[in-house]
XYZ file of C-alpha atoms in Angstrom:
720
model
C -178.268 -72.146 -34.627
C -177.403 -69.110 -36.720
C -175.787 -71.146 -39.505
C -179.063 -72.314 -41.032
C -181.601 -69.504 -41.493
C -180.160 -66.916 -39.184
C -180.343 -66.489 -35.387
C -182.789 -68.791 -33.541
C -183.419 -70.915 -36.651
C -185.148 -74.238 -35.947
C -183.041 -77.369 -35.454
C -184.765 -79.522 -38.095
C -183.674 -81.825 -40.873
C -183.964 -80.515 -44.411
C -183.787 -83.701 -46.493
C -183.527 -81.887 -49.842
C -180.871 -79.327 -48.933
C -178.175 -81.092 -50.988
C -180.458 -81.514 -53.990
C -181.617 -77.889 -53.928
C -178.078 -76.622 -54.425
C -177.902 -78.078 -57.943
C -179.620 -76.781 -61.077
C -181.371 -78.543 -63.924
C -178.956 -78.041 -66.795
C -180.344 -77.160 -70.236
C -178.165 -77.591 -73.324
C -179.230 -76.501 -76.820
C -177.542 -78.144 -79.816
C -178.156 -76.786 -83.303
C -176.522 -78.245 -86.393
C -176.784 -77.587 -90.111
C -174.938 -79.163 -93.035
C -174.804 -78.489 -96.756
C -173.683 -80.950 -99.446
C -172.971 -80.259 -103.082
C -171.594 -82.398 -105.896
C -170.812 -82.455 -109.603
C -168.943 -84.734 -111.992
C -165.569 -83.386 -110.899
C -166.118 -82.187 -107.353
C -168.000 -82.829 -104.133
C -168.114 -80.695 -101.022
C -169.643 -80.541 -97.585
C -169.904 -77.874 -94.909
C -171.427 -78.224 -91.449
C -171.811 -76.037 -88.394
C -172.777 -77.095 -84.899
C -173.497 -74.817 -81.983
C -173.779 -76.176 -78.455
C -174.746 -73.842 -75.643
C -175.120 -74.578 -71.942
C -175.903 -71.221 -70.306
C -176.105 -72.768 -66.810
C -174.668 -76.082 -65.671
C -175.789 -78.170 -62.715
C -173.600 -76.002 -60.467
C -174.417 -72.301 -60.017
C -172.944 -69.914 -62.599
C -171.159 -72.614 -64.603
C -171.511 -72.622 -68.371
C -170.057 -73.767 -71.664
C -170.359 -72.653 -75.277
C -168.974 -74.573 -78.222
C -168.909 -73.869 -81.950
C -167.754 -76.510 -84.435
C -167.081 -75.896 -88.135
C -166.353 -78.768 -90.527
C -165.587 -78.546 -94.206
C -164.388 -81.069 -96.769
C -164.136 -81.344 -100.522
C -162.963 -83.754 -103.183
C -161.723 -82.829 -106.649
C -161.187 -85.286 -109.497
C -159.659 -83.216 -112.325
C -158.846 -86.432 -114.198
C -159.503 -90.152 -113.977
C -156.083 -90.646 -112.379
C -155.803 -87.687 -110.000
C -157.863 -87.089 -106.851
C -157.477 -84.208 -104.403
C -159.127 -84.328 -100.977
C -159.119 -81.853 -98.133
C -160.911 -81.553 -94.816
C -160.594 -79.156 -91.934
C -162.369 -78.727 -88.607
C -162.325 -75.806 -86.202
C -163.648 -75.952 -82.638
C -164.075 -73.101 -80.211
C -164.946 -73.817 -76.572
C -165.507 -71.058 -74.035
C -166.505 -71.144 -70.379
C -166.404 -68.271 -67.962
C -166.545 -70.769 -65.094
C -165.992 -74.504 -65.358
C -167.039 -76.733 -62.434
C -164.538 -77.462 -59.691
C -164.617 -81.048 -58.484
C -162.809 -83.108 -55.883
C -161.973 -82.013 -52.369
C -161.817 -78.330 -53.315
C -165.138 -78.279 -55.177
C -168.857 -78.457 -54.522
C -168.693 -82.151 -53.764
C -166.885 -81.618 -50.475
C -169.129 -78.717 -49.450
C -172.422 -80.438 -50.149
C -171.326 -84.070 -50.059
C -169.210 -83.986 -46.945
C -169.315 -81.177 -44.444
C -172.695 -79.451 -44.779
C -175.156 -80.229 -42.006
C -178.574 -81.566 -42.979
C -180.364 -78.763 -41.112
C -178.726 -76.140 -43.312
C -181.235 -74.336 -45.556
C -179.684 -74.124 -49.026
C -182.461 -71.961 -50.410
C -181.955 -69.450 -47.600
C -178.293 -69.240 -48.540
C -179.197 -68.586 -52.176
C -181.695 -65.906 -51.178
C -179.137 -64.200 -48.927
C -176.624 -64.129 -51.755
C -179.132 -62.660 -54.203
C -180.038 -59.938 -51.691
C -176.661 -59.097 -50.171
C -174.174 -60.286 -52.780
C -172.387 -62.330 -50.140
C -173.056 -64.388 -47.058
C -170.880 -64.991 -44.034
C -172.135 -68.246 -42.601
C -169.628 -70.974 -41.859
C -169.041 -73.484 -43.360
C -170.991 -72.442 -46.452
C -169.603 -68.957 -46.799
C -168.405 -69.367 -50.369
C -170.862 -71.868 -51.771
C -172.763 -69.330 -53.875
C -170.349 -66.444 -53.739
C -167.565 -68.791 -54.837
C -169.333 -69.779 -58.044
C -170.255 -66.232 -58.962
C -166.951 -64.545 -58.130
C -164.153 -67.104 -57.757
C -164.124 -68.134 -61.394
C -162.245 -70.740 -63.401
C -162.343 -69.586 -67.009
C -161.429 -71.657 -70.067
C -160.946 -70.640 -73.684
C -159.835 -73.306 -76.168
C -159.458 -73.050 -79.936
C -158.619 -76.188 -81.880
C -158.083 -76.870 -85.567
C -157.284 -80.111 -87.339
C -157.360 -81.422 -90.878
C -155.374 -82.832 -93.757
C -154.830 -82.585 -97.510
C -154.479 -85.750 -99.570
C -153.344 -86.185 -103.172
C -153.802 -89.573 -104.832
C -152.490 -90.465 -108.271
C -153.557 -93.688 -109.972
C -150.401 -94.945 -111.710
C -152.074 -98.050 -113.153
C -155.409 -99.718 -112.602
C -153.858 -101.650 -109.687
C -151.232 -99.231 -108.314
C -151.691 -95.749 -106.834
C -149.563 -93.294 -104.874
C -150.788 -91.038 -102.094
C -149.244 -88.051 -100.314
C -150.996 -86.743 -97.215
C -150.172 -83.918 -94.870
C -152.086 -83.173 -91.695
C -152.013 -80.973 -88.626
C -153.841 -80.951 -85.284
C -153.297 -77.998 -82.948
C -154.993 -76.124 -80.161
C -154.428 -73.100 -77.975
C -155.910 -72.963 -74.507
C -156.093 -70.237 -71.903
C -157.036 -71.054 -68.315
C -157.545 -68.338 -65.740
C -158.626 -68.827 -62.135
C -159.365 -65.926 -59.811
C -159.978 -65.774 -56.059
C -161.745 -62.625 -54.994
C -160.673 -60.702 -51.922
C -162.851 -61.114 -48.871
C -163.937 -64.671 -49.636
C -163.286 -67.715 -47.524
C -160.830 -69.024 -50.087
C -158.761 -65.869 -49.670
C -158.277 -66.187 -45.893
C -154.595 -66.151 -44.846
C -153.538 -65.481 -48.428
C -153.505 -61.715 -48.376
C -156.405 -59.324 -48.712
C -156.146 -58.354 -52.382
C -157.195 -61.630 -53.943
C -155.236 -64.064 -56.113
C -155.200 -65.351 -59.658
C -153.277 -67.685 -61.900
C -153.222 -67.947 -65.654
C -151.892 -70.708 -67.900
C -151.461 -70.607 -71.664
C -151.023 -73.878 -73.560
C -150.170 -74.613 -77.172
C -149.904 -78.083 -78.648
C -149.448 -79.227 -82.224
C -149.050 -82.524 -84.042
C -147.917 -82.628 -87.654
C -148.013 -85.728 -89.853
C -146.685 -86.324 -93.345
C -147.369 -89.628 -95.123
C -146.316 -91.159 -98.414
C -148.116 -94.394 -99.291
C -148.189 -96.745 -102.289
C -151.409 -98.781 -102.592
C -151.713 -102.051 -104.509
C -154.896 -103.935 -105.412
C -154.630 -106.692 -108.049
C -156.273 -110.007 -108.888
C -154.518 -113.121 -110.157
C -157.316 -115.491 -111.054
C -158.932 -116.624 -107.805
C -156.331 -114.784 -105.735
C -156.678 -111.129 -104.820
C -153.822 -109.169 -103.262
C -154.081 -105.695 -101.820
C -151.604 -103.847 -99.670
C -149.607 -100.736 -99.053
C -146.108 -99.521 -98.288
C -145.195 -96.123 -96.987
C -143.462 -93.794 -94.591
C -144.596 -91.350 -91.911
C -143.029 -88.312 -90.270
C -144.603 -87.088 -87.030
C -143.700 -84.036 -84.964
C -145.337 -83.261 -81.599
C -144.833 -79.865 -79.971
C -146.083 -78.757 -76.548
C -145.593 -75.324 -74.946
C -147.027 -73.951 -71.738
C -146.423 -70.881 -69.641
C -148.097 -69.767 -66.444
C -147.997 -66.866 -64.066
C -149.651 -66.359 -60.719
C -150.084 -63.682 -58.073
C -150.600 -64.769 -54.469
C -151.661 -61.243 -53.486
C -152.784 -58.130 -55.341
C -152.070 -54.470 -54.560
C -155.385 -53.158 -55.863
C -158.017 -55.667 -54.729
C -159.534 -57.788 -57.478
C -157.560 -56.292 -60.372
C -156.398 -59.522 -62.002
C -153.355 -58.452 -63.994
C -149.766 -59.432 -63.290
C -148.624 -55.811 -63.125
C -150.840 -55.502 -60.033
C -149.001 -58.224 -58.117
C -148.015 -57.456 -54.545
C -144.604 -58.996 -54.107
C -143.007 -61.410 -56.559
C -145.160 -63.220 -59.116
C -144.831 -66.969 -59.637
C -143.926 -67.952 -63.170
C -143.157 -71.168 -65.010
C -142.818 -72.485 -68.535
C -142.351 -75.818 -70.238
C -141.495 -76.605 -73.853
C -141.165 -80.041 -75.372
C -140.860 -81.627 -78.796
C -141.004 -85.239 -79.887
C -140.281 -86.607 -83.351
C -140.942 -90.032 -84.823
C -140.003 -91.432 -88.221
C -141.670 -94.596 -89.463
C -141.770 -96.974 -92.401
C -144.532 -99.513 -92.740
C -146.074 -102.076 -95.051
C -149.157 -104.276 -95.120
C -150.414 -106.989 -97.424
C -153.666 -108.930 -97.598
C -154.376 -111.928 -99.787
C -157.654 -113.742 -100.342
C -158.458 -116.956 -102.176
C -161.958 -117.312 -103.596
C -163.184 -115.050 -100.794
C -163.002 -117.818 -98.189
C -159.327 -117.844 -97.188
C -157.788 -114.564 -96.006
C -154.172 -113.898 -95.028
C -152.736 -110.624 -93.750
C -149.338 -109.366 -92.648
C -148.102 -105.980 -91.456
C -144.694 -104.599 -90.560
C -143.648 -101.272 -89.093
C -140.430 -99.740 -87.830
C -140.287 -96.556 -85.765
C -137.390 -94.330 -84.799
C -138.271 -92.248 -81.730
C -136.431 -89.180 -80.456
C -137.348 -90.037 -76.843
C -135.223 -93.218 -76.672
C -131.422 -93.629 -76.514
C -129.668 -93.732 -79.924
C -128.836 -97.441 -79.603
C -132.467 -98.327 -78.772
C -134.205 -95.698 -80.860
C -135.296 -98.120 -83.566
C -137.982 -100.710 -82.840
C -139.754 -103.101 -85.211
C -143.196 -104.608 -84.780
C -144.992 -106.998 -87.157
C -148.343 -108.808 -87.200
C -150.004 -111.663 -89.076
C -153.606 -112.814 -89.340
C -155.603 -115.577 -91.014
C -159.319 -116.004 -91.597
C -161.213 -118.975 -92.987
C -164.883 -118.889 -94.040
C -165.996 -122.474 -93.497
C -169.368 -122.187 -95.193
C -167.903 -120.769 -98.428
C -164.936 -123.138 -98.500
C -167.106 -126.240 -98.034
C -169.986 -124.795 -100.081
C -172.429 -125.274 -97.238
C -175.900 -124.068 -98.157
C -178.307 -124.469 -95.295
C -181.263 -122.673 -93.772
C -179.753 -123.458 -90.365
C -176.052 -122.626 -90.775
C -175.856 -119.379 -92.759
C -172.228 -118.415 -92.164
C -169.238 -119.675 -90.185
C -165.771 -118.157 -89.967
C -162.717 -118.732 -87.776
C -159.826 -116.316 -87.404
C -156.507 -115.944 -85.626
C -153.802 -113.294 -85.358
C -150.378 -112.600 -83.864
C -148.983 -109.120 -83.278
C -146.212 -107.131 -81.649
C -146.490 -103.405 -80.936
C -143.699 -101.110 -79.781
C -143.847 -98.045 -77.560
C -141.634 -95.192 -76.392
C -141.855 -92.596 -73.621
C -142.209 -88.857 -73.060
C -139.554 -86.340 -74.136
C -136.535 -85.469 -71.981
C -136.516 -88.573 -69.787
C -132.958 -89.586 -70.727
C -130.988 -86.674 -69.307
C -130.672 -84.943 -65.993
C -132.784 -81.801 -66.283
C -133.052 -78.827 -63.960
C -135.865 -76.574 -62.779
C -135.173 -72.889 -62.287
C -136.262 -70.550 -59.488
C -134.977 -67.429 -57.750
C -134.302 -66.215 -54.222
C -133.461 -62.599 -53.456
C -132.871 -61.992 -57.190
C -130.427 -64.941 -57.313
C -131.174 -67.683 -59.854
C -131.370 -71.179 -58.416
C -131.382 -74.467 -60.339
C -132.498 -77.768 -58.871
C -132.014 -81.193 -60.517
C -134.930 -83.464 -61.288
C -136.028 -85.851 -58.565
C -136.143 -88.780 -61.021
C -132.942 -90.636 -61.842
C -132.538 -90.740 -65.652
C -132.492 -94.278 -67.124
C -129.118 -95.616 -68.233
C -130.206 -97.846 -71.121
C -133.923 -97.409 -71.682
C -135.465 -99.850 -74.142
C -138.739 -99.529 -76.032
C -141.620 -101.347 -74.409
C -143.222 -104.140 -76.421
C -146.675 -105.670 -76.374
C -147.000 -109.155 -77.832
C -150.464 -110.552 -78.396
C -152.418 -113.322 -80.000
C -156.117 -113.618 -80.689
C -158.456 -116.346 -81.875
C -162.107 -116.012 -82.679
C -165.124 -117.314 -84.519
C -168.299 -115.905 -86.012
C -171.369 -118.064 -86.612
C -174.706 -116.988 -88.109
C -177.796 -119.157 -88.054
C -181.314 -119.251 -89.500
C -180.619 -117.083 -92.551
C -178.518 -114.630 -90.524
C -181.223 -114.055 -87.934
C -178.923 -115.221 -85.136
C -175.260 -114.251 -84.893
C -172.602 -115.184 -82.335
C -169.069 -113.771 -82.305
C -166.527 -114.999 -79.720
C -162.946 -113.743 -79.273
C -160.208 -114.847 -76.909
C -157.104 -112.661 -76.573
C -153.848 -112.678 -74.649
C -151.394 -109.783 -74.694
C -148.218 -109.328 -72.705
C -146.357 -106.040 -72.317
C -142.633 -106.435 -71.612
C -140.027 -103.790 -70.815
C -142.842 -101.602 -69.535
C -141.542 -98.080 -68.966
C -142.583 -96.914 -65.486
C -141.349 -94.662 -62.692
C -140.597 -96.355 -59.383
C -139.731 -94.956 -55.979
C -136.153 -95.160 -54.734
C -134.329 -94.386 -51.509
C -133.713 -90.674 -51.004
C -130.150 -91.522 -49.961
C -129.424 -91.837 -53.684
C -130.212 -88.169 -54.135
C -133.408 -89.004 -56.028
C -136.970 -89.847 -55.076
C -137.593 -92.107 -58.069
C -136.157 -93.636 -61.187
C -137.526 -94.472 -64.633
C -136.703 -97.883 -66.055
C -137.957 -100.910 -67.951
C -139.490 -102.455 -64.887
C -142.555 -104.478 -65.689
C -144.224 -107.325 -67.498
C -148.017 -107.158 -67.506
C -150.345 -109.697 -69.071
C -153.903 -109.035 -70.213
C -156.092 -111.903 -71.287
C -159.779 -112.283 -71.664
C -162.792 -113.177 -73.702
C -165.346 -111.082 -75.571
C -168.741 -112.341 -76.700
C -171.235 -110.595 -78.988
C -174.662 -112.022 -79.755
C -177.343 -110.524 -81.978
C -180.760 -111.740 -83.004
C -183.597 -110.609 -85.235
C -186.364 -111.638 -82.882
C -189.147 -110.306 -85.120
C -188.858 -109.340 -88.785
C -191.795 -107.931 -90.685
C -191.530 -105.204 -93.328
C -195.022 -103.880 -92.677
C -195.252 -104.865 -89.028
C -193.242 -105.073 -85.842
C -189.458 -105.592 -85.959
C -187.334 -106.423 -82.957
C -183.526 -106.671 -82.852
C -181.483 -107.520 -79.792
C -177.710 -107.188 -79.290
C -175.843 -108.554 -76.287
C -172.162 -108.091 -75.440
C -170.168 -109.582 -72.576
C -166.459 -109.360 -71.750
C -164.136 -110.606 -69.040
C -160.550 -109.448 -68.648
C -157.746 -110.660 -66.381
C -154.889 -108.214 -65.862
C -151.861 -109.592 -63.986
C -148.419 -108.200 -63.137
C -146.186 -111.126 -64.097
C -142.872 -109.703 -62.943
C -140.987 -106.531 -62.104
C -137.423 -105.342 -62.282
C -135.043 -107.482 -60.202
C -135.464 -106.714 -56.503
C -138.533 -104.528 -57.036
C -141.356 -105.737 -54.782
C -144.041 -103.380 -56.116
C -144.636 -100.081 -57.839
C -147.232 -97.437 -57.109
C -149.805 -96.873 -59.844
C -151.706 -94.137 -58.031
C -152.086 -92.575 -54.601
C -155.556 -91.783 -53.336
C -156.794 -89.360 -50.703
C -155.838 -90.240 -47.154
C -153.061 -92.749 -47.877
C -154.873 -95.500 -49.805
C -153.042 -96.476 -52.995
C -153.117 -98.833 -55.961
C -150.070 -101.026 -56.517
C -148.618 -103.361 -59.078
C -147.212 -106.468 -57.367
C -145.694 -109.514 -59.118
C -148.119 -112.418 -59.245
C -151.145 -110.264 -58.365
C -153.825 -108.470 -60.337
C -152.868 -105.089 -61.715
C -154.274 -102.231 -59.646
C -154.770 -103.806 -56.244
C -156.006 -101.331 -53.626
C -153.926 -101.241 -50.466
C -154.933 -99.483 -47.282
C -155.216 -99.790 -43.519
C -157.765 -102.381 -42.329
C -159.616 -103.098 -39.130
C -157.595 -105.185 -36.702
C -159.401 -108.526 -36.583
C -159.300 -111.446 -34.187
C -157.442 -114.435 -35.654
C -160.049 -116.972 -34.487
C -163.391 -115.273 -34.968
C -162.463 -112.752 -37.658
C -164.294 -110.043 -35.719
C -163.078 -106.466 -35.276
C -160.857 -105.906 -32.235
C -161.635 -102.937 -29.972
C -159.645 -101.380 -27.175
C -160.717 -100.709 -23.593
C -162.626 -97.648 -24.785
C -164.869 -99.788 -27.008
C -163.721 -98.347 -30.333
C -161.646 -100.182 -32.990
C -157.917 -100.182 -32.514
C -155.638 -99.058 -35.326
C -152.813 -100.653 -37.283
C -150.108 -99.392 -39.608
C -149.899 -102.693 -41.518
C -151.622 -102.269 -44.911
C -153.848 -104.888 -46.506
C -154.807 -105.837 -50.070
C -158.514 -105.047 -50.491
C -158.857 -106.373 -54.045
C -158.415 -105.156 -57.579
C -159.981 -102.242 -59.421
C -160.595 -104.512 -62.440
C -164.221 -105.701 -62.695
C -165.088 -109.395 -62.905
C -166.961 -108.738 -66.146
C -168.816 -106.089 -68.120
C -171.754 -106.378 -70.488
C -174.734 -104.767 -72.129
C -178.077 -105.483 -73.794
C -179.557 -103.278 -76.501
C -183.113 -103.732 -77.804
C -184.405 -101.999 -80.938
C -188.050 -101.979 -82.032
C -189.505 -100.616 -85.256
C -193.158 -100.426 -86.251
C -193.846 -98.599 -89.481
C -192.565 -95.053 -88.829
C -192.062 -95.474 -85.093
C -188.800 -96.664 -83.519
C -187.832 -97.451 -79.932
C -184.479 -98.552 -78.569
C -183.102 -98.935 -75.083
C -179.693 -99.944 -73.774
C -178.902 -101.520 -70.413
C -175.243 -101.980 -69.514
C -173.542 -103.352 -66.454
C -170.300 -103.933 -64.605
C -169.860 -106.559 -61.939
C -167.054 -106.502 -59.386
C -164.066 -104.219 -59.020
C -163.231 -102.186 -55.924
C -162.706 -98.474 -55.405
C -161.723 -96.233 -52.503
C -164.255 -93.497 -51.748
C -163.158 -90.254 -50.119
C -166.845 -89.486 -49.604
C -167.307 -92.698 -47.604
C -164.069 -92.035 -45.693
C -165.538 -88.737 -44.484
C -169.010 -90.139 -43.800
C -168.141 -91.162 -40.219
C -166.469 -88.011 -38.823
C -168.664 -85.441 -40.620
C -171.915 -86.950 -39.356
C -173.675 -85.923 -42.581
C -174.640 -89.420 -43.704
C -177.415 -91.765 -42.648
C -174.907 -94.375 -41.524
C -174.214 -92.210 -38.470
C -177.897 -92.157 -37.455
C -178.948 -95.789 -38.021
C -180.705 -97.624 -35.179
C -180.983 -94.396 -33.134
C -177.279 -94.572 -32.442
C -177.053 -90.861 -31.645
C -179.534 -91.263 -28.809
C -178.480 -94.642 -27.432
C -174.897 -95.103 -28.562
C -173.754 -98.517 -29.723
C -171.849 -101.613 -28.753
C -169.529 -102.504 -31.630
C -169.952 -106.099 -32.806
C -166.382 -106.958 -31.924
C -164.085 -108.641 -29.437
C -161.635 -107.209 -26.968
C -157.900 -107.702 -27.337
C -158.076 -110.816 -25.137
C -160.697 -112.359 -27.441
C -163.680 -111.885 -25.109
C -166.914 -110.349 -26.498
C -167.104 -106.579 -26.485
C -169.619 -105.156 -23.975
C -168.523 -101.515 -23.918
C -171.199 -99.055 -25.079
C -169.819 -95.908 -26.723
C -171.473 -92.735 -27.931
C -171.919 -91.981 -31.619
C -169.453 -89.108 -31.230
C -166.768 -91.346 -29.748
C -167.257 -94.000 -32.419
C -167.859 -92.099 -35.672
C -165.767 -89.109 -34.625
C -162.950 -91.102 -33.089
C -159.342 -90.713 -34.137
C -159.306 -94.324 -35.414
C -161.436 -93.456 -38.488
C -158.587 -91.448 -40.047
C -156.285 -94.444 -39.683
C -158.622 -96.901 -41.374
C -159.564 -97.371 -45.037
C -161.541 -100.606 -44.871
C -164.970 -99.055 -44.329
C -164.337 -96.836 -47.371
C -163.498 -99.636 -49.855
C -166.670 -100.020 -51.926
C -167.919 -102.388 -54.615
C -168.018 -100.889 -58.128
C -170.822 -103.096 -59.512
C -173.745 -101.455 -61.292
C -176.590 -102.026 -63.748
C -177.686 -98.900 -65.620
C -180.437 -97.916 -67.975
C -177.982 -96.179 -70.248
C -180.143 -94.895 -73.079
C -183.719 -94.788 -74.377
C -184.629 -93.292 -77.774
C -188.124 -92.939 -79.246
C -188.335 -91.637 -82.816
C -190.949 -90.980 -85.471
C -190.363 -90.537 -89.218
C -192.946 -88.101 -90.578
C -194.156 -88.909 -94.090
C -192.893 -86.135 -96.399
C -193.722 -87.713 -99.780
C -196.184 -84.934 -100.530
C -193.678 -82.207 -99.614
C -191.328 -82.159 -102.614
C -188.705 -79.906 -101.022
C -188.215 -82.244 -98.036
C -186.379 -85.585 -98.105
C -186.474 -86.444 -94.395
C -188.271 -85.272 -91.286
C -187.707 -87.085 -88.007
C -188.546 -86.176 -84.443
C -187.231 -88.061 -81.439
C -186.943 -87.843 -77.705
C -184.080 -89.430 -75.843
C -182.748 -90.044 -72.393
C -179.213 -91.002 -71.444
C -177.820 -92.260 -68.143
C -181.405 -92.490 -66.996
C -181.221 -94.713 -63.942
C -178.971 -96.881 -61.802
C -181.026 -100.059 -61.641
C -178.627 -101.815 -59.288
C -175.558 -100.996 -57.247
C -173.998 -102.711 -54.279
C -175.414 -101.607 -50.923
C -171.932 -100.481 -49.832
C -172.084 -97.833 -52.582
C -175.816 -97.115 -52.559
C -175.815 -95.977 -48.909
C -173.687 -92.973 -49.890
C -175.655 -92.148 -53.042
C -172.536 -92.631 -55.187
C -172.298 -93.502 -58.855
C -169.714 -96.333 -58.930
C -168.809 -95.522 -62.535
C -167.157 -92.203 -61.722
C -163.395 -92.185 -61.172
C -160.888 -89.538 -60.142
C -159.104 -87.817 -63.004
C -157.961 -89.534 -66.179
C -155.634 -92.363 -67.107
C -154.336 -95.015 -64.755
C -153.857 -92.496 -61.938
C -157.600 -91.998 -61.544
C -158.699 -95.631 -61.634
C -160.076 -96.972 -58.351
C -160.580 -93.667 -56.520
C -163.548 -91.385 -55.879
C -163.088 -87.954 -54.338
C -166.319 -86.139 -53.456
C -167.835 -86.594 -56.892
C -170.313 -84.076 -58.215
C -173.554 -85.964 -58.900
C -173.727 -87.557 -62.330
C -176.417 -86.219 -64.618
C -179.466 -87.702 -66.303
C -179.833 -86.212 -69.792
C -183.270 -85.766 -71.374
C -183.580 -84.302 -74.840
C -185.620 -83.615 -77.937
C -184.214 -83.800 -81.469
C -185.577 -82.569 -84.785
C -183.808 -83.727 -87.948
C -184.706 -82.225 -91.335
C -183.304 -83.146 -94.750
C -183.705 -81.039 -97.891
């Protein structure tokens, strides 16, 4: 086998060949801050540098510089001026590529276990390239096919506050948040990725600019009337969001590996997108308290959004809350019951959509120097309304034994109506989808927080424990008339998450095994392998049954120790890695019980219901065509228990060093270990916490994840 270590290389298993491809990443973080103050002014400046010269993947890196500055001026007792600004610069010559086109698929899917990764690395270092299928680009790719990123971001605000009276003040605040980002990806000529795409190489470059501006005017009130205290505010906000992007790409280059658009061979690909969204708002809030045991609060806000039709552009949303401290109201003084409070609230929140959804827009292209315009594939909504979320919440907080034990419980229920979503439509309409107010989704659940001072001793051992637990139920109550479901996300290979009336939000649908109605066993054909079906099945929801965590903190004199364990139980996800585990033959599941030597008889029944007695080879079973028409064996359980964080610190006594105020050293570890995961996930070595992409579209899917990292670090903190 010449693909491993050259001609006549031994046919042996190399159990660490996946692991050896990845590096131990080292990140250095340095931070310094300076504070100064006087009677009329205070100021602060800080700088943080974070440098990762090599990531876990070869030739990946990241550098980040962060500058923060703020100051406060009080030229008079009535006038206060505040300003803060932050600047961030992030640069990477090569960010990791994940998913099916990244390292995960190469070393998590298709690479044979006899392949010698170190030999590949050595060949690259000697020759600058290697031509060994299927790993031809694994090292060369990361050193020459680069994905560069350069982002510069700035954000801050200036605030002026004038105290009109001792109970009334006025504030004007202006703020901005913007960033520019340049992304450039190159594919070098002669690499595997360049095959059938021309011989000169390719590149694409995207430039992005985004900016959000806010301007606020607020009146603040804080006044007492005997036992009653009232504080509140009233104001207005103007917000402007701008987004611009432009990109250009060359599918072939005249001079190989000269990555400039003037070197394009043929016609370059170009695109641009500009958008702007404006919102005007007025708002008010008031809080009243009576003898610090009865608390009432109300808020009101009205927005006018440029993304909604003129008749529906305005939407109003209020809230109200009440809190009652039982122990203070009833003057309870007890060593057992230290504090007791109940609370409740009602709220409504409005929402709009993205810009340019109301009109029929066109995309431009060209053919033979002729401009072409194509309409959007989404039918514009006729009378789009703002979506609304109505919620209520009740809760209680009880502290016992002089505040050594504390329990906080909250129950909530929130319903989103007129949800703005895109749904598929028949192509006979001339469109592939339409945007409308289509859904009502209800979220309800309970959250519990418990804390305890297990040991308390100023000169001895102290032990604090905090426990949190939460359960959420997310249900699609109804959809637009006649709409049976809507697609939340599509995964690799045809699996998808759907929203269906009466069912949990985010149910995973895919193709199952065909099972016998009486026994429930898998049905096989005459060839002894499972038969296929095109009728999809609901495999469960992506929402976990519950989540929780336990944090323990210990202190003994100058030594501190804390560790956090968190967990998630339940929730399904579709794994592209698992889906490929059968046909690639790279996973242990395809070697269990000496199946490659002896074959197997599937624990199943034939189509007539009789027991299966047909022995098939591992190739016919795991490499059969049926595996690509089945998702059931790739639906995994997302449960886990993790040792999330451990921190050990020591405060060095600096009383005798007059120019030092603080000196602390600590070591820490984060994401240290997966203490438990379901066997369906563990057999593939997957971290069930990792999803695909961001937002709703990535929930419930895994696509050849790059291994998650365990972070170990040392920190030195010095105060002057």
